[in-house]
Structures are given as structure tokens and as C-alpha cells.
């Protein structure tokens, strides 16, 4: 791997390039904040990565993983809700955006049929899943649930795009 870290517009960006897999990933981390700034004013942005680096992003804390593609309209509408979610819950909840969900092996590995697909993880295990862009209220309800601060939320779905079925195995 080749890594380089640069500061871009107040945020730290780490670009990783793998010559073996011919893949690259850009991981954004939160903007540095001075000690005088209150925790509530801290801006934390979602981590944007590829599925190759997803396992590294999952940790023991609660994590929201969003599988999306670049040409998906509901995915772009969901982006502002994810930034608000990351800022609201701060260090208690990690938000990860996987940008290569249309690749066949990613869809097969994570059982994706639609984008955006929002998976909620507590540690290494998935506890809930939402297909599509359900809106801010459903995202908050599910986030509070995996943090243990709310009861089980109602099932939610929203506008979504169907992935091409090329990743599915042929019928025998």
C-alpha cells in the first residue's frame, strides 16, 4: 500500500493506493478542532471508503454502513442526513460510506440488491438493515436503537435503485 495524508479544506484526508489490487480508497476523518471548541460544535464527517477497506472500518463500537453508488439519486439525497447523523452522535456512532456497491463481489459478499442499503452494526454483527433512503426520522430511530437508547424501531424503507443482477449465481 502507498499512503499519503494531506490536509484539504480543514479536514484530514488519507489516500491509500494498492498496487496489488489496483484499487484506491480515500478515507476522510473529522476536522481538527481547537481545545476551546465545545464538543457540540465539532464537525465529524462520515468515513468514505471502498469495500476492500470496510473490515478495517468496523470496530467494537456501533457503526452505520451505507452502501451506495455514484449514479444513485437517493444516495446523494441521503448524504446530508449522514453528515448530520455523524455530527449529532459524534464519537458514539461511526458512519461509513462504501462507494463501490455496484461491483459484483461487493453485492454478493454483503447481500445487496438495492442502493442505498444502510446496515447497522454492533461490533462485527449486523443488527438492522434499511433498503433505500428512509428519511431522517427513521435513521435517528435506528441509530438510537443500536446505541441502546431506544426500543426496536418500526421497519423502514425508502426510494432506491435496483442493482444489476450480474452478481447472482445462475440457476442450476
mmCIF file of N, CA, C and O in Angstrom, residues 49-106:
data_model
loop_
_atom_site.group_PDB
_atom_site.id
_atom_site.type_symbol
_atom_site.label_atom_id
_atom_site.label_comp_id
_atom_site.label_asym_id
_atom_site.label_seq_id
_atom_site.Cartn_x
_atom_site.Cartn_y
_atom_site.Cartn_z
ATOM 1 N N UNK A 49 -15.144 5.126 2.051
ATOM 2 C CA UNK A 49 -14.159 4.097 1.741
ATOM 3 C C UNK A 49 -14.717 3.139 0.691
ATOM 4 O O UNK A 49 -15.859 3.251 0.278
ATOM 5 N N UNK A 50 -13.891 2.183 0.285
ATOM 6 C CA UNK A 50 -14.327 1.115 -0.609
ATOM 7 C C UNK A 50 -14.530 -0.147 0.220
ATOM 8 O O UNK A 50 -14.111 -0.219 1.373
ATOM 9 N N UNK A 51 -15.157 -1.140 -0.363
ATOM 10 C CA UNK A 51 -15.454 -2.370 0.368
ATOM 11 C C UNK A 51 -14.196 -3.142 0.743
ATOM 12 O O UNK A 51 -14.202 -3.905 1.694
ATOM 13 N N UNK A 52 -13.103 -2.920 0.013
ATOM 14 C CA UNK A 52 -11.848 -3.587 0.341
ATOM 15 C C UNK A 52 -11.398 -3.196 1.747
ATOM 16 O O UNK A 52 -10.885 -4.010 2.507
ATOM 17 N N UNK A 53 -11.639 -1.943 2.136
ATOM 18 C CA UNK A 53 -11.200 -1.430 3.430
ATOM 19 C C UNK A 53 -12.319 -1.386 4.460
ATOM 20 O O UNK A 53 -12.143 -0.816 5.531
ATOM 21 N N UNK A 54 -13.471 -1.969 4.163
ATOM 22 C CA UNK A 54 -14.600 -1.892 5.078
ATOM 23 C C UNK A 54 -14.340 -2.626 6.387
ATOM 24 O O UNK A 54 -14.670 -2.134 7.451
ATOM 25 N N UNK A 55 -13.740 -3.797 6.323
ATOM 26 C CA UNK A 55 -13.485 -4.569 7.533
ATOM 27 C C UNK A 55 -12.600 -3.801 8.523
ATOM 28 O O UNK A 55 -12.733 -3.948 9.722
ATOM 29 N N UNK A 56 -11.707 -2.946 7.992
ATOM 30 C CA UNK A 56 -10.858 -2.129 8.856
ATOM 31 C C UNK A 56 -11.674 -1.046 9.565
ATOM 32 O O UNK A 56 -11.312 -0.595 10.643
ATOM 33 N N UNK A 57 -12.769 -0.607 8.932
ATOM 34 C CA UNK A 57 -13.587 0.469 9.490
ATOM 35 C C UNK A 57 -14.521 -0.025 10.585
ATOM 36 O O UNK A 57 -14.954 0.759 11.420
ATOM 37 N N UNK A 58 -14.854 -1.317 10.565
ATOM 38 C CA UNK A 58 -15.727 -1.862 11.599
ATOM 39 C C UNK A 58 -14.920 -2.106 12.858
ATOM 40 O O UNK A 58 -13.844 -2.677 12.817
ATOM 41 N N UNK A 59 -15.445 -1.650 13.969
ATOM 42 C CA UNK A 59 -14.749 -1.828 15.238
ATOM 43 C C UNK A 59 -15.723 -2.308 16.287
ATOM 44 O O UNK A 59 -16.837 -2.735 15.980
ATOM 45 N N UNK A 60 -15.345 -2.215 17.543
ATOM 46 C CA UNK A 60 -16.235 -2.673 18.612
ATOM 47 C C UNK A 60 -17.413 -1.723 18.861
ATOM 48 O O UNK A 60 -18.402 -2.112 19.451
ATOM 49 N N UNK A 61 -17.311 -0.472 18.380
ATOM 50 C CA UNK A 61 -18.389 0.478 18.614
ATOM 51 C C UNK A 61 -19.497 0.325 17.574
ATOM 52 O O UNK A 61 -19.351 -0.375 16.581
ATOM 53 N N UNK A 62 -20.616 0.987 17.824
ATOM 54 C CA UNK A 62 -21.750 0.960 16.902
ATOM 55 C C UNK A 62 -21.348 1.662 15.599
ATOM 56 O O UNK A 62 -20.723 2.718 15.615
ATOM 57 N N UNK A 63 -21.715 1.048 14.479
ATOM 58 C CA UNK A 63 -21.330 1.566 13.166
ATOM 59 C C UNK A 63 -22.515 1.518 12.219
ATOM 60 O O UNK A 63 -23.259 0.541 12.193
ATOM 61 N N UNK A 64 -22.669 2.581 11.432
ATOM 62 C CA UNK A 64 -23.661 2.622 10.363
ATOM 63 C C UNK A 64 -22.891 2.544 9.057
ATOM 64 O O UNK A 64 -22.027 3.384 8.795
ATOM 65 N N UNK A 65 -23.174 1.529 8.240
ATOM 66 C CA UNK A 65 -22.500 1.350 6.956
ATOM 67 C C UNK A 65 -23.526 1.572 5.856
ATOM 68 O O UNK A 65 -24.577 0.925 5.838
ATOM 69 N N UNK A 66 -23.220 2.490 4.944
ATOM 70 C CA UNK A 66 -24.122 2.815 3.843
ATOM 71 C C UNK A 66 -23.450 2.376 2.553
ATOM 72 O O UNK A 66 -22.367 2.845 2.215
ATOM 73 N N UNK A 67 -24.092 1.462 1.832
ATOM 74 C CA UNK A 67 -23.603 1.001 0.533
ATOM 75 C C UNK A 67 -24.283 1.852 -0.529
ATOM 76 O O UNK A 67 -25.512 1.931 -0.581
ATOM 77 N N UNK A 68 -23.476 2.498 -1.389
ATOM 78 C CA UNK A 68 -24.026 3.407 -2.390
ATOM 79 C C UNK A 68 -23.212 3.346 -3.670
ATOM 80 O O UNK A 68 -22.148 2.738 -3.715
ATOM 81 N N UNK A 69 -23.742 3.978 -4.710
ATOM 82 C CA UNK A 69 -23.036 4.114 -5.977
ATOM 83 C C UNK A 69 -23.013 5.588 -6.355
ATOM 84 O O UNK A 69 -23.754 6.396 -5.803
ATOM 85 N N UNK A 70 -22.176 5.929 -7.316
ATOM 86 C CA UNK A 70 -22.023 7.332 -7.692
ATOM 87 C C UNK A 70 -23.194 7.860 -8.510
ATOM 88 O O UNK A 70 -23.449 9.058 -8.514
ATOM 89 N N UNK A 71 -23.925 6.988 -9.198
ATOM 90 C CA UNK A 71 -25.013 7.448 -10.062
ATOM 91 C C UNK A 71 -26.403 7.255 -9.446
ATOM 92 O O UNK A 71 -27.405 7.237 -10.143
ATOM 93 N N UNK A 72 -26.488 7.159 -8.141
ATOM 94 C CA UNK A 72 -27.745 6.895 -7.438
ATOM 95 C C UNK A 72 -28.280 8.192 -6.822
ATOM 96 O O UNK A 72 -27.632 8.778 -5.949
ATOM 97 N N UNK A 73 -29.450 8.645 -7.266
ATOM 98 C CA UNK A 73 -30.049 9.888 -6.745
ATOM 99 C C UNK A 73 -30.440 9.773 -5.269
ATOM 100 O O UNK A 73 -30.157 10.692 -4.492
ATOM 101 N N UNK A 74 -31.100 8.676 -4.820
ATOM 102 C CA UNK A 74 -31.389 8.571 -3.387
ATOM 103 C C UNK A 74 -30.133 8.559 -2.516
ATOM 104 O O UNK A 74 -30.162 9.015 -1.383
ATOM 105 N N UNK A 75 -29.019 8.071 -3.066
ATOM 106 C CA UNK A 75 -27.761 8.056 -2.306
ATOM 107 C C UNK A 75 -27.255 9.471 -2.067
ATOM 108 O O UNK A 75 -26.783 9.789 -0.973
ATOM 109 N N UNK A 76 -27.338 10.318 -3.082
ATOM 110 C CA UNK A 76 -26.874 11.697 -2.911
ATOM 111 C C UNK A 76 -27.790 12.470 -1.975
ATOM 112 O O UNK A 76 -27.325 13.342 -1.236
ATOM 113 N N UNK A 77 -29.086 12.164 -1.982
ATOM 114 C CA UNK A 77 -30.006 12.817 -1.054
ATOM 115 C C UNK A 77 -29.747 12.364 0.379
ATOM 116 O O UNK A 77 -29.955 13.121 1.324
ATOM 117 N N UNK A 78 -29.293 11.139 0.548
ATOM 118 C CA UNK A 78 -29.021 10.589 1.871
ATOM 119 C C UNK A 78 -27.749 11.171 2.493
ATOM 120 O O UNK A 78 -27.600 11.176 3.709
ATOM 121 N N UNK A 79 -26.860 11.701 1.676
ATOM 122 C CA UNK A 79 -25.563 12.188 2.158
ATOM 123 C C UNK A 79 -25.702 13.259 3.235
ATOM 124 O O UNK A 79 -24.979 13.234 4.234
ATOM 125 N N UNK A 80 -26.614 14.205 3.079
ATOM 126 C CA UNK A 80 -26.752 15.263 4.086
ATOM 127 C C UNK A 80 -27.287 14.716 5.408
ATOM 128 O O UNK A 80 -26.904 15.182 6.477
ATOM 129 N N UNK A 81 -28.154 13.702 5.356
ATOM 130 C CA UNK A 81 -28.633 13.070 6.593
ATOM 131 C C UNK A 81 -27.499 12.340 7.307
ATOM 132 O O UNK A 81 -27.433 12.328 8.532
ATOM 133 N N UNK A 82 -26.596 11.724 6.533
ATOM 134 C CA UNK A 82 -25.473 11.002 7.129
ATOM 135 C C UNK A 82 -24.491 11.950 7.804
ATOM 136 O O UNK A 82 -23.967 11.647 8.870
ATOM 137 N N UNK A 83 -24.253 13.105 7.177
ATOM 138 C CA UNK A 83 -23.369 14.087 7.804
ATOM 139 C C UNK A 83 -23.973 14.606 9.100
ATOM 140 O O UNK A 83 -23.266 14.781 10.100
ATOM 141 N N UNK A 84 -25.281 14.840 9.108
ATOM 142 C CA UNK A 84 -25.953 15.288 10.331
ATOM 143 C C UNK A 84 -25.913 14.198 11.400
ATOM 144 O O UNK A 84 -25.715 14.480 12.582
ATOM 145 N N UNK A 85 -26.082 12.944 10.982
ATOM 146 C CA UNK A 85 -26.029 11.816 11.917
ATOM 147 C C UNK A 85 -24.641 11.699 12.546
ATOM 148 O O UNK A 85 -24.512 11.521 13.753
ATOM 149 N N UNK A 86 -23.595 11.826 11.721
ATOM 150 C CA UNK A 86 -22.223 11.743 12.232
ATOM 151 C C UNK A 86 -21.920 12.887 13.189
ATOM 152 O O UNK A 86 -21.271 12.692 14.214
ATOM 153 N N UNK A 87 -22.402 14.083 12.890
ATOM 154 C CA UNK A 87 -22.167 15.229 13.774
ATOM 155 C C UNK A 87 -22.959 15.127 15.062
ATOM 156 O O UNK A 87 -22.481 15.495 16.132
ATOM 157 N N UNK A 88 -24.184 14.619 14.968
ATOM 158 C CA UNK A 88 -25.063 14.538 16.140
ATOM 159 C C UNK A 88 -24.539 13.539 17.177
ATOM 160 O O UNK A 88 -24.487 13.836 18.361
ATOM 161 N N UNK A 89 -24.138 12.362 16.723
ATOM 162 C CA UNK A 89 -23.754 11.306 17.663
ATOM 163 C C UNK A 89 -22.256 11.272 17.934
ATOM 164 O O UNK A 89 -21.817 10.564 18.839
ATOM 165 N N UNK A 90 -21.476 11.987 17.147
ATOM 166 C CA UNK A 90 -20.047 12.147 17.424
ATOM 167 C C UNK A 90 -19.290 10.842 17.536
ATOM 168 O O UNK A 90 -19.351 9.995 16.655
ATOM 169 N N UNK A 91 -18.586 10.683 18.640
ATOM 170 C CA UNK A 91 -17.725 9.519 18.843
ATOM 171 C C UNK A 91 -18.489 8.250 19.208
ATOM 172 O O UNK A 91 -17.931 7.163 19.169
ATOM 173 N N UNK A 92 -19.761 8.370 19.570
ATOM 174 C CA UNK A 92 -20.521 7.182 19.983
ATOM 175 C C UNK A 92 -20.927 6.315 18.808
ATOM 176 O O UNK A 92 -21.193 5.127 18.966
ATOM 177 N N UNK A 93 -21.010 6.898 17.607
ATOM 178 C CA UNK A 93 -21.507 6.188 16.434
ATOM 179 C C UNK A 93 -20.619 6.506 15.243
ATOM 180 O O UNK A 93 -20.413 7.666 14.912
ATOM 181 N N UNK A 94 -20.074 5.479 14.609
ATOM 182 C CA UNK A 94 -19.246 5.668 13.423
ATOM 183 C C UNK A 94 -20.112 5.521 12.177
ATOM 184 O O UNK A 94 -20.908 4.583 12.080
ATOM 185 N N UNK A 95 -19.967 6.427 11.225
ATOM 186 C CA UNK A 95 -20.713 6.380 9.966
ATOM 187 C C UNK A 95 -19.717 6.135 8.840
ATOM 188 O O UNK A 95 -18.761 6.883 8.675
ATOM 189 N N UNK A 96 -19.942 5.069 8.060
ATOM 190 C CA UNK A 96 -19.048 4.668 6.976
ATOM 191 C C UNK A 96 -19.851 4.600 5.686
ATOM 192 O O UNK A 96 -20.907 3.961 5.643
ATOM 193 N N UNK A 97 -19.351 5.253 4.634
ATOM 194 C CA UNK A 97 -19.996 5.206 3.319
ATOM 195 C C UNK A 97 -19.132 4.371 2.380
ATOM 196 O O UNK A 97 -17.994 4.711 2.115
ATOM 197 N N UNK A 98 -19.685 3.276 1.846
ATOM 198 C CA UNK A 98 -18.982 2.405 0.895
ATOM 199 C C UNK A 98 -19.450 2.798 -0.500
ATOM 200 O O UNK A 98 -20.633 2.693 -0.819
ATOM 201 N N UNK A 99 -18.523 3.259 -1.338
ATOM 202 C CA UNK A 99 -18.894 3.882 -2.600
ATOM 203 C C UNK A 99 -18.863 2.946 -3.804
ATOM 204 O O UNK A 99 -19.240 3.356 -4.896
ATOM 205 N N UNK A 100 -18.457 1.698 -3.642
ATOM 206 C CA UNK A 100 -18.359 0.789 -4.787
ATOM 207 C C UNK A 100 -19.349 -0.370 -4.692
ATOM 208 O O UNK A 100 -19.024 -1.501 -5.022
ATOM 209 N N UNK A 101 -20.568 -0.097 -4.288
ATOM 210 C CA UNK A 101 -21.554 -1.160 -4.079
ATOM 211 C C UNK A 101 -22.012 -1.823 -5.371
ATOM 212 O O UNK A 101 -22.572 -2.915 -5.338
ATOM 213 N N UNK A 102 -21.789 -1.215 -6.515
ATOM 214 C CA UNK A 102 -22.245 -1.794 -7.780
ATOM 215 C C UNK A 102 -21.341 -2.918 -8.270
ATOM 216 O O UNK A 102 -21.725 -3.669 -9.167
ATOM 217 N N UNK A 103 -20.149 -3.061 -7.704
ATOM 218 C CA UNK A 103 -19.271 -4.149 -8.120
ATOM 219 C C UNK A 103 -19.870 -5.482 -7.681
ATOM 220 O O UNK A 103 -20.404 -5.607 -6.581
ATOM 221 N N UNK A 104 -19.786 -6.472 -8.529
ATOM 222 C CA UNK A 104 -20.438 -7.754 -8.283
ATOM 223 C C UNK A 104 -20.032 -8.438 -7.003
ATOM 224 O O UNK A 104 -20.868 -8.954 -6.271
ATOM 225 N N UNK A 105 -18.745 -8.473 -6.688
ATOM 226 C CA UNK A 105 -18.298 -9.169 -5.482
ATOM 227 C C UNK A 105 -18.770 -8.468 -4.218
ATOM 228 O O UNK A 105 -19.016 -9.127 -3.209
ATOM 229 N N UNK A 106 -18.918 -7.140 -4.251
ATOM 230 C CA UNK A 106 -19.403 -6.406 -3.079
ATOM 231 C C UNK A 106 -20.870 -6.748 -2.830
ATOM 232 O O UNK A 106 -21.283 -7.042 -1.706
#
